mmCIF file of C-alpha atoms in Angstrom:
data_model
loop_
_atom_site.group_PDB
_atom_site.id
_atom_site.type_symbol
_atom_site.label_atom_id
_atom_site.label_comp_id
_atom_site.label_asym_id
_atom_site.label_seq_id
_atom_site.Cartn_x
_atom_site.Cartn_y
_atom_site.Cartn_z
ATOM 1 C CA MET A 1 0.000 0.000 0.000
ATOM 2 C CA SER A 2 1.268 3.441 -0.927
ATOM 3 C CA THR A 3 0.648 5.978 1.816
ATOM 4 C CA GLU A 4 1.157 9.658 2.435
ATOM 5 C CA ASN A 5 0.800 10.688 6.044
ATOM 6 C CA LEU A 6 -2.065 13.137 6.200
ATOM 7 C CA ASN A 7 -4.521 13.219 9.075
ATOM 8 C CA GLY A 8 -5.804 9.688 9.534
ATOM 9 C CA PHE A 9 -9.557 9.133 9.622
ATOM 10 C CA ARG A 10 -11.136 7.095 12.411
ATOM 11 C CA ILE A 11 -13.808 4.697 11.141
ATOM 12 C CA GLU A 12 -15.070 3.699 14.582
ATOM 13 C CA GLY A 13 -17.982 6.012 15.331
ATOM 14 C CA ALA A 14 -18.043 7.445 11.799
ATOM 15 C CA VAL A 15 -21.131 7.870 9.633
ATOM 16 C CA ALA A 16 -20.462 6.494 6.163
ATOM 17 C CA LEU A 17 -22.321 6.523 2.873
ATOM 18 C CA VAL A 18 -21.408 3.975 0.210
ATOM 19 C CA THR A 19 -22.611 4.268 -3.380
ATOM 20 C CA GLY A 20 -23.405 1.076 -5.269
ATOM 21 C CA ALA A 21 -23.658 -0.876 -2.025
ATOM 22 C CA ASN A 22 -26.075 -3.614 -3.031
ATOM 23 C CA ARG A 23 -23.396 -5.976 -4.362
ATOM 24 C CA GLY A 24 -19.718 -6.449 -5.169
ATOM 25 C CA LEU A 25 -17.172 -4.088 -3.673
ATOM 26 C CA GLY A 26 -19.868 -1.783 -2.348
ATOM 27 C CA ARG A 27 -21.443 -4.498 -0.247
ATOM 28 C CA HIS A 28 -18.003 -5.424 1.093
ATOM 29 C CA PHE A 29 -17.413 -1.780 2.007
ATOM 30 C CA ALA A 30 -20.702 -1.515 3.876
ATOM 31 C CA ARG A 31 -20.115 -4.748 5.773
ATOM 32 C CA GLN A 32 -16.520 -3.955 6.738
ATOM 33 C CA LEU A 33 -17.460 -0.447 7.838
ATOM 34 C CA LEU A 34 -20.008 -1.956 10.215
ATOM 35 C CA GLU A 35 -17.443 -4.473 11.431
ATOM 36 C CA ARG A 36 -14.994 -1.638 12.148
ATOM 37 C CA GLY A 37 -17.528 0.128 14.336
ATOM 38 C CA ALA A 38 -19.057 2.767 12.089
ATOM 39 C CA ALA A 39 -21.991 4.336 13.918
ATOM 40 C CA ARG A 40 -24.151 4.352 10.799
ATOM 41 C CA VAL A 41 -23.712 3.139 7.236
ATOM 42 C CA TYR A 42 -25.956 4.446 4.505
ATOM 43 C CA ALA A 43 -25.978 1.790 1.781
ATOM 44 C CA THR A 44 -27.195 3.210 -1.498
ATOM 45 C CA ALA A 45 -28.342 1.667 -4.752
ATOM 46 C CA ARG A 46 -30.606 2.478 -7.675
ATOM 47 C CA ARG A 47 -32.974 -0.129 -6.258
ATOM 48 C CA PRO A 48 -32.615 -0.001 -2.457
ATOM 49 C CA GLU A 49 -34.862 -3.039 -2.098
ATOM 50 C CA THR A 50 -31.908 -5.115 -3.399
ATOM 51 C CA ILE A 51 -29.816 -4.190 -0.363
ATOM 52 C CA ASP A 52 -29.871 -7.191 1.971
ATOM 53 C CA LEU A 53 -27.123 -6.383 4.454
ATOM 54 C CA PRO A 54 -28.394 -6.226 8.060
ATOM 55 C CA GLY A 55 -27.550 -3.111 10.025
ATOM 56 C CA VAL A 56 -27.282 -0.595 7.180
ATOM 57 C CA VAL A 57 -29.627 2.251 6.280
ATOM 58 C CA PRO A 58 -30.760 1.737 2.661
ATOM 59 C CA LEU A 59 -31.113 4.803 0.434
ATOM 60 C CA ARG A 60 -32.172 5.166 -3.178
ATOM 61 C CA LEU A 61 -29.366 6.683 -5.212
ATOM 62 C CA ASP A 62 -28.568 6.755 -8.896
ATOM 63 C CA VAL A 63 -25.421 8.877 -9.081
ATOM 64 C CA THR A 64 -26.314 9.962 -12.627
ATOM 65 C CA ASP A 65 -29.507 11.575 -11.312
ATOM 66 C CA GLU A 66 -28.596 14.876 -9.660
ATOM 67 C CA ALA A 67 -31.969 15.169 -7.948
ATOM 68 C CA GLN A 68 -31.485 11.782 -6.280
ATOM 69 C CA VAL A 69 -27.958 12.707 -5.210
ATOM 70 C CA LEU A 70 -29.176 15.946 -3.640
ATOM 71 C CA ALA A 71 -32.031 14.081 -1.940
ATOM 72 C CA ALA A 72 -29.584 11.565 -0.475
ATOM 73 C CA ALA A 73 -27.352 14.391 0.773
ATOM 74 C CA ALA A 74 -30.374 16.043 2.391
ATOM 75 C CA ALA A 75 -31.328 12.752 4.082
ATOM 76 C CA ALA A 76 -27.794 11.996 5.306
ATOM 77 C CA THR A 77 -26.505 15.284 6.692
ATOM 78 C CA ASP A 78 -24.528 13.439 9.375
ATOM 79 C CA VAL A 79 -22.139 11.790 6.883
ATOM 80 C CA THR A 80 -18.434 11.959 7.733
ATOM 81 C CA LEU A 81 -17.168 9.420 5.167
ATOM 82 C CA LEU A 82 -18.219 9.251 1.520
ATOM 83 C CA VAL A 83 -17.235 6.119 -0.410
ATOM 84 C CA ASN A 84 -17.671 6.676 -4.150
ATOM 85 C CA ASN A 85 -17.848 3.082 -5.307
ATOM 86 C CA ALA A 86 -20.605 3.078 -7.963
ATOM 87 C CA GLY A 87 -19.220 2.365 -11.411
ATOM 88 C CA VAL A 88 -20.051 0.810 -14.766
ATOM 89 C CA SER A 89 -18.213 -0.711 -17.702
ATOM 90 C CA HIS A 90 -20.000 -1.313 -21.009
ATOM 91 C CA SER A 91 -17.222 -3.208 -22.827
ATOM 92 C CA THR A 92 -16.364 -0.278 -25.037
ATOM 93 C CA TYR A 93 -13.899 0.273 -27.855
ATOM 94 C CA PHE A 94 -13.121 3.826 -28.964
ATOM 95 C CA LEU A 95 -13.421 3.200 -32.695
ATOM 96 C CA THR A 96 -16.303 0.753 -33.019
ATOM 97 C CA THR A 97 -18.609 1.115 -29.982
ATOM 98 C CA ASP A 98 -21.645 3.383 -30.065
ATOM 99 C CA PRO A 99 -20.378 6.615 -28.444
ATOM 100 C CA ALA A 100 -23.501 6.663 -26.282
ATOM 101 C CA ALA A 101 -22.121 3.697 -24.323
ATOM 102 C CA ILE A 102 -18.861 5.527 -23.639
ATOM 103 C CA ARG A 103 -20.788 8.633 -22.577
ATOM 104 C CA ALA A 104 -22.843 6.478 -20.211
ATOM 105 C CA GLU A 105 -19.647 5.196 -18.592
ATOM 106 C CA MET A 106 -18.423 8.761 -18.135
ATOM 107 C CA GLU A 107 -21.786 9.841 -16.701
ATOM 108 C CA THR A 108 -21.500 7.291 -13.901
ATOM 109 C CA ASN A 109 -17.795 6.991 -13.232
ATOM 110 C CA PHE A 110 -16.721 10.621 -13.597
ATOM 111 C CA TRP A 111 -19.787 12.853 -13.451
ATOM 112 C CA GLY A 112 -21.524 10.675 -10.863
ATOM 113 C CA THR A 113 -18.506 10.884 -8.569
ATOM 114 C CA LEU A 114 -18.232 14.644 -9.043
ATOM 115 C CA THR A 115 -21.943 15.140 -8.380
ATOM 116 C CA ALA A 116 -21.707 13.130 -5.152
ATOM 117 C CA VAL A 117 -18.625 15.003 -3.972
ATOM 118 C CA ARG A 118 -20.240 18.373 -4.616
ATOM 119 C CA ALA A 119 -23.449 17.331 -2.871
ATOM 120 C CA PHE A 120 -21.813 15.886 0.255
ATOM 121 C CA ALA A 121 -18.903 18.326 0.650
ATOM 122 C CA PRO A 122 -20.978 20.761 2.775
ATOM 123 C CA ALA A 123 -21.987 17.998 5.200
ATOM 124 C CA LEU A 124 -18.412 16.752 5.444
ATOM 125 C CA ALA A 125 -17.200 20.272 6.197
ATOM 126 C CA ALA A 126 -19.954 20.843 8.770
ATOM 127 C CA ASN A 127 -19.049 17.540 10.464
ATOM 128 C CA GLY A 128 -15.357 18.310 10.817
ATOM 129 C CA GLY A 129 -13.994 17.626 7.333
ATOM 130 C CA GLY A 130 -14.285 13.867 7.220
ATOM 131 C CA ALA A 131 -13.005 11.749 4.364
ATOM 132 C CA ILE A 132 -13.746 10.748 0.787
ATOM 133 C CA LEU A 133 -12.633 7.420 -0.676
ATOM 134 C CA ASN A 134 -12.870 7.167 -4.461
ATOM 135 C CA VAL A 135 -12.719 3.643 -5.873
ATOM 136 C CA LEU A 136 -10.525 3.881 -8.964
ATOM 137 C CA SER A 137 -8.613 1.174 -10.821
ATOM 138 C CA ALA A 138 -5.232 0.168 -12.173
ATOM 139 C CA GLN A 139 -6.947 1.138 -15.421
ATOM 140 C CA SER A 140 -6.621 4.730 -14.338
ATOM 141 C CA TRP A 141 -3.200 4.278 -15.952
ATOM 142 C CA HIS A 142 -3.571 1.755 -18.783
ATOM 143 C CA ALA A 143 -5.871 0.760 -21.618
ATOM 144 C CA TYR A 144 -7.172 -2.729 -22.316
ATOM 145 C CA PRO A 145 -9.156 -3.995 -25.323
ATOM 146 C CA GLY A 146 -12.858 -3.884 -24.599
ATOM 147 C CA THR A 147 -12.536 -1.499 -21.669
ATOM 148 C CA ASN A 148 -11.039 1.577 -23.295
ATOM 149 C CA GLY A 149 -13.992 3.777 -22.411
ATOM 150 C CA TYR A 150 -13.767 2.572 -18.814
ATOM 151 C CA HIS A 151 -10.043 3.370 -18.853
ATOM 152 C CA ALA A 152 -10.783 6.943 -19.959
ATOM 153 C CA THR A 153 -13.357 7.389 -17.196
ATOM 154 C CA LYS A 154 -11.003 6.100 -14.522
ATOM 155 C CA ALA A 155 -8.193 8.344 -15.742
ATOM 156 C CA ALA A 156 -10.625 11.253 -15.491
ATOM 157 C CA GLN A 157 -11.771 10.109 -12.055
ATOM 158 C CA TRP A 158 -8.139 9.992 -10.909
ATOM 159 C CA ALA A 159 -7.683 13.590 -12.074
ATOM 160 C CA LEU A 160 -10.924 14.506 -10.308
ATOM 161 C CA THR A 161 -9.680 12.927 -7.086
ATOM 162 C CA ASN A 162 -6.428 14.865 -7.228
ATOM 163 C CA GLY A 163 -8.225 18.135 -7.920
ATOM 164 C CA VAL A 164 -10.786 17.660 -5.159
ATOM 165 C CA ARG A 165 -7.950 16.940 -2.736
ATOM 166 C CA LEU A 166 -6.661 20.482 -3.350
ATOM 167 C CA GLU A 167 -10.113 22.065 -3.222
ATOM 168 C CA LEU A 168 -11.089 20.373 0.059
ATOM 169 C CA PRO A 169 -7.990 20.849 2.234
ATOM 170 C CA GLY A 170 -9.919 19.987 5.399
ATOM 171 C CA THR A 171 -11.059 16.619 4.039
ATOM 172 C CA LEU A 172 -8.956 13.494 3.568
ATOM 173 C CA VAL A 173 -9.359 12.473 -0.086
ATOM 174 C CA THR A 174 -8.072 8.998 -0.896
ATOM 175 C CA ALA A 175 -7.780 7.176 -4.220
ATOM 176 C CA LEU A 176 -8.074 3.379 -4.133
ATOM 177 C CA HIS A 177 -6.521 1.660 -7.166
ATOM 178 C CA LEU A 178 -7.009 -2.061 -7.728
ATOM 179 C CA GLY A 179 -6.806 -4.663 -10.452
ATOM 180 C CA ALA A 180 -9.565 -7.108 -11.291
ATOM 181 C CA VAL A 181 -11.330 -8.642 -8.303
ATOM 182 C CA ASP A 182 -13.801 -11.499 -8.178
ATOM 183 C CA THR A 183 -17.175 -9.738 -8.344
ATOM 184 C CA ASP A 184 -20.060 -9.563 -10.823
ATOM 185 C CA PHE A 185 -18.437 -6.460 -12.293
ATOM 186 C CA SER A 186 -15.518 -8.472 -13.701
ATOM 187 C CA ALA A 187 -17.486 -11.627 -14.531
ATOM 188 C CA GLY A 188 -16.539 -11.370 -18.195
ATOM 189 C CA TYR A 189 -12.813 -11.093 -17.508
ATOM 190 C CA ASP A 190 -10.921 -14.412 -17.734
ATOM 191 C CA GLY A 191 -7.645 -13.285 -16.165
ATOM 192 C CA PRO A 192 -6.546 -13.536 -12.522
ATOM 193 C CA LYS A 193 -8.820 -11.879 -10.008
ATOM 194 C CA GLY A 194 -8.101 -10.810 -6.464
ATOM 195 C CA ASP A 195 -10.211 -11.069 -3.335
ATOM 196 C CA PRO A 196 -12.608 -8.093 -3.178
ATOM 197 C CA ALA A 197 -12.603 -8.215 0.620
ATOM 198 C CA GLU A 198 -8.822 -7.689 0.624
ATOM 199 C CA ALA A 199 -9.090 -4.710 -1.727
ATOM 200 C CA VAL A 200 -11.740 -3.116 0.480
ATOM 201 C CA ARG A 201 -9.678 -3.796 3.580
ATOM 202 C CA ALA A 202 -6.695 -2.064 1.971
ATOM 203 C CA GLY A 203 -8.835 0.958 1.154
ATOM 204 C CA LEU A 204 -10.222 1.289 4.678
ATOM 205 C CA ASP A 205 -6.786 0.738 6.209
ATOM 206 C CA GLY A 206 -5.557 3.487 3.920
ATOM 207 C CA ILE A 207 -8.001 6.126 5.066
ATOM 208 C CA GLU A 208 -7.346 5.238 8.701
ATOM 209 C CA ALA A 209 -3.637 5.757 7.985
ATOM 210 C CA GLY A 210 -4.290 9.076 6.252
ATOM 211 C CA ALA A 211 -3.237 7.829 2.813
ATOM 212 C CA ALA A 212 -3.760 9.984 -0.257
ATOM 213 C CA GLU A 213 -3.419 6.898 -2.441
ATOM 214 C CA VAL A 214 -3.800 3.169 -1.876
ATOM 215 C CA LEU A 215 -2.430 0.583 -4.304
ATOM 216 C CA ALA A 216 -4.355 -2.500 -3.297
ATOM 217 C CA ASP A 217 -2.463 -5.210 -5.174
ATOM 218 C CA ASP A 218 0.687 -6.127 -7.065
ATOM 219 C CA TRP A 219 -0.802 -5.266 -10.454
ATOM 220 C CA SER A 220 -1.709 -1.732 -9.389
ATOM 221 C CA ARG A 221 1.742 -1.212 -7.946
ATOM 222 C CA HIS A 222 3.354 -2.551 -11.120
ATOM 223 C CA VAL A 223 1.278 -0.357 -13.409
ATOM 224 C CA LYS A 224 1.844 2.776 -11.308
ATOM 225 C CA LYS A 225 5.593 2.165 -11.351
ATOM 226 C CA SER A 226 5.527 1.706 -15.129
ATOM 227 C CA LEU A 227 4.336 5.293 -15.611
ATOM 228 C CA ALA A 228 7.932 6.422 -15.187
ATOM 229 C CA GLU A 229 9.133 3.977 -17.836
ATOM 230 C CA ASP A 230 8.728 3.461 -21.576
ATOM 231 C CA PRO A 231 5.047 2.476 -22.000
ATOM 232 C CA THR A 232 6.013 -0.040 -24.696
ATOM 233 C CA ARG A 233 7.055 -2.502 -22.015
ATOM 234 C CA LEU A 234 3.718 -2.378 -20.199
ATOM 235 C CA TYR A 235 1.681 -2.743 -23.382
ATOM 236 C CA ASP A 236 3.854 -5.624 -24.532
ATOM 237 C CA GLU A 237 2.967 -7.342 -21.243
ATOM 238 C CA ILE A 238 -0.715 -6.637 -21.776
ATOM 239 C CA ARG A 239 -0.606 -7.985 -25.335
ATOM 240 C CA GLU A 240 1.176 -11.139 -24.147
ATOM 241 C CA GLY A 241 -1.486 -11.625 -21.486
ATOM 242 C CA ILE A 242 -4.246 -11.334 -24.081
ATOM 243 C CA VAL A 243 -2.597 -13.737 -26.499
#
């Protein structure tokens, strides 16, 4: 895990809101937050009736619907930790996919995150600053056939995270980067997949340590390191993995 010592955030007693909490990483986040002693966990989803985790407070939230985001912020004014986990991938290629699918990815992954941050920033400030954890990806830094639109959205979300960190100096803003993990989201990916619970644990450990960035696995660390090198090497590795 890569860490930068800022002010650590205490999860015990915190009030958290997790987007996309009905399954996958989001459900793991909600459960582990409860296990770590969060006082309240708002678990959000487009269809809150699909949330089956005992102990959470379900809320309806489609992050692409600004009215719903503002309604959630009005209902959860006690939030001290915002976990932006909701995300989509529509198996997009830049040259052949309907551009509407790529725009839809950007609407959720980038604009949805920004809308949530803007809506909840006042509550975080009023409650002492708090913390924001944005779930990014190793694909913030590399393309992959069939997920190029997703790659672009995660690169944009990384830039968003860095910018928000400067604009909210009283709030810990943490980026969580991870490779593929074994959830429904990556069901169509045939490569190695990590344990989603471990990735979530790394992210929560990171905010408690005051980390600006968390690299949850070996692949994320490898890709981040490669940014300082000739990109040919990384893309040769990716091509070999595909073949």
